[in-house]
XYZ file of C-alpha atoms in Angstrom:
153
model
C 0.351 0.002 -0.007
C 1.558 3.275 -0.904
C 1.524 5.958 1.589
C 2.241 8.709 -0.935
C 0.652 9.437 -4.172
C 0.984 12.256 -6.548
C -0.774 13.467 -10.096
C 0.189 16.148 -12.187
C -2.289 17.772 -14.532
C -1.657 20.470 -17.414
C -4.270 22.383 -18.959
C -6.132 25.787 -18.975
C -3.077 27.325 -18.624
C -1.466 26.047 -15.604
C 0.607 22.689 -13.878
C -1.016 21.308 -11.098
C 0.583 18.732 -9.045
C -1.488 17.130 -6.116
C 0.333 14.964 -3.406
C -1.501 12.930 -0.866
C 0.617 11.309 2.405
C -1.156 9.200 4.672
C -0.347 8.017 7.869
C -2.080 5.556 10.390
C -0.363 7.184 13.496
C -3.031 9.406 14.718
C -2.775 11.326 18.151
C -6.584 12.034 18.313
C -7.573 8.396 17.496
C -9.306 7.960 21.180
C -11.437 10.907 20.340
C -13.211 9.432 16.996
C -13.995 6.185 17.270
C -13.479 4.402 13.867
C -10.747 7.002 13.023
C -8.157 4.851 11.009
C -5.770 7.320 9.254
C -5.038 10.784 8.531
C -3.691 12.733 5.484
C -2.197 15.557 4.084
C -2.907 17.160 0.445
C -0.357 19.162 -0.920
C -1.625 21.251 -4.201
C 1.430 23.019 -6.123
C -0.148 25.249 -8.801
C 1.749 27.287 -11.498
C 0.141 29.649 -13.650
C 2.193 31.802 -15.976
C 5.265 31.048 -14.104
C 3.824 31.982 -10.379
C 3.705 29.017 -8.075
C 1.613 28.726 -5.165
C 1.195 25.765 -2.564
C -2.157 25.054 -0.651
C -1.948 22.189 1.867
C -4.875 20.711 3.855
C -5.299 17.903 5.857
C -8.320 15.397 6.695
C -9.096 12.125 8.365
C -10.971 8.928 7.145
C -12.278 5.856 8.797
C -10.865 3.969 5.954
C -8.103 1.792 6.731
C -4.525 1.973 4.778
C -5.649 -1.499 3.361
C -9.232 -0.378 2.129
C -7.864 3.127 0.924
C -3.956 4.025 -0.019
C -2.973 7.185 -0.839
C -3.688 6.643 -4.583
C -7.357 5.749 -4.021
C -7.538 8.845 -1.794
C -6.212 11.089 -4.105
C -8.679 9.669 -6.694
C -11.468 9.957 -4.528
C -10.857 13.610 -3.545
C -10.337 14.612 -7.160
C -13.700 13.056 -8.177
C -15.464 14.758 -5.213
C -14.409 18.035 -6.181
C -14.939 17.395 -9.775
C -18.487 16.625 -8.955
C -18.954 19.599 -6.295
C -17.263 22.172 -8.782
C -19.578 20.931 -11.744
C -23.054 21.406 -9.685
C -21.727 24.723 -8.059
C -20.730 25.893 -11.381
C -24.234 25.545 -12.818
C -25.968 26.923 -9.670
C -23.605 29.995 -9.226
C -23.097 30.679 -12.873
C -25.929 29.626 -15.085
C -28.588 30.268 -12.516
C -26.822 33.087 -10.838
C -27.393 31.915 -7.185
C -24.745 33.919 -5.718
C -26.304 37.197 -6.952
C -29.619 36.396 -5.278
C -29.943 38.854 -2.428
C -32.770 36.862 -0.862
C -31.746 36.274 2.671
C -35.025 36.320 5.390
C -37.312 33.464 6.257
C -37.601 30.312 4.317
C -37.396 32.088 0.958
C -33.497 30.972 0.704
C -34.306 27.371 0.832
C -37.498 27.289 -1.164
C -35.148 29.140 -4.087
C -32.648 26.456 -3.459
C -35.303 23.788 -3.954
C -36.522 25.466 -7.118
C -33.032 25.583 -8.767
C -32.646 21.961 -7.400
C -35.664 21.099 -9.451
C -34.813 23.441 -12.511
C -31.353 21.612 -12.979
C -33.180 18.328 -12.607
C -35.439 19.347 -15.519
C -32.727 20.995 -17.641
C -31.322 17.564 -17.581
C -34.228 16.318 -19.669
C -33.794 18.480 -22.341
C -31.669 17.744 -25.836
C -28.690 19.748 -24.762
C -25.273 19.114 -24.112
C -25.220 21.805 -20.955
C -27.650 23.596 -18.507
C -27.186 27.127 -20.418
C -27.929 25.310 -23.719
C -30.896 23.898 -22.351
C -31.948 27.160 -21.066
C -31.206 28.717 -24.631
C -33.180 25.755 -26.386
C -36.143 26.423 -24.160
C -36.090 29.957 -25.102
C -36.669 28.928 -28.738
C -39.133 26.044 -27.669
C -41.372 27.687 -25.364
C -44.121 25.018 -25.968
C -41.907 22.368 -24.794
C -40.486 24.403 -21.772
C -44.615 24.731 -20.788
C -44.920 20.797 -21.140
C -42.022 20.437 -19.023
C -43.401 22.044 -16.090
C -47.099 20.812 -16.727
C -48.778 23.974 -18.183
C -51.516 22.206 -20.820
C -51.073 22.841 -24.232
C -53.843 24.567 -26.034
C -54.755 23.716 -29.650
């Protein structure tokens, strides 16, 4: 089992190296039942000749036999890929961050509506949510059927 794993990605004008180091030696294992290992993630990113380094730490209930450094690195990458894709749609396409609704249940209601919109947009023949919105603007009859508005002949 590997205690260290590194990946290097190049693209979008940057080079990013991610390294995960794991350890089963934990000083606080008695405070967290089931705690099996800790890990450190080091992200080294170079953009236009400027390098930054970010270090974060984590813990897991998975043993080194079940999740070595390579597996943890892969899981961390896939988690953030999903998070980033979902948040991009919410923040950019649906402009959630620009919403100034802050009182009562309204923020939760709007979040639920955005979730429903994202789900509905995935049923539209398009490659992305923004393309689906554009397609629905051109096909308002389909948009009405999608939300259950009866069609009149």
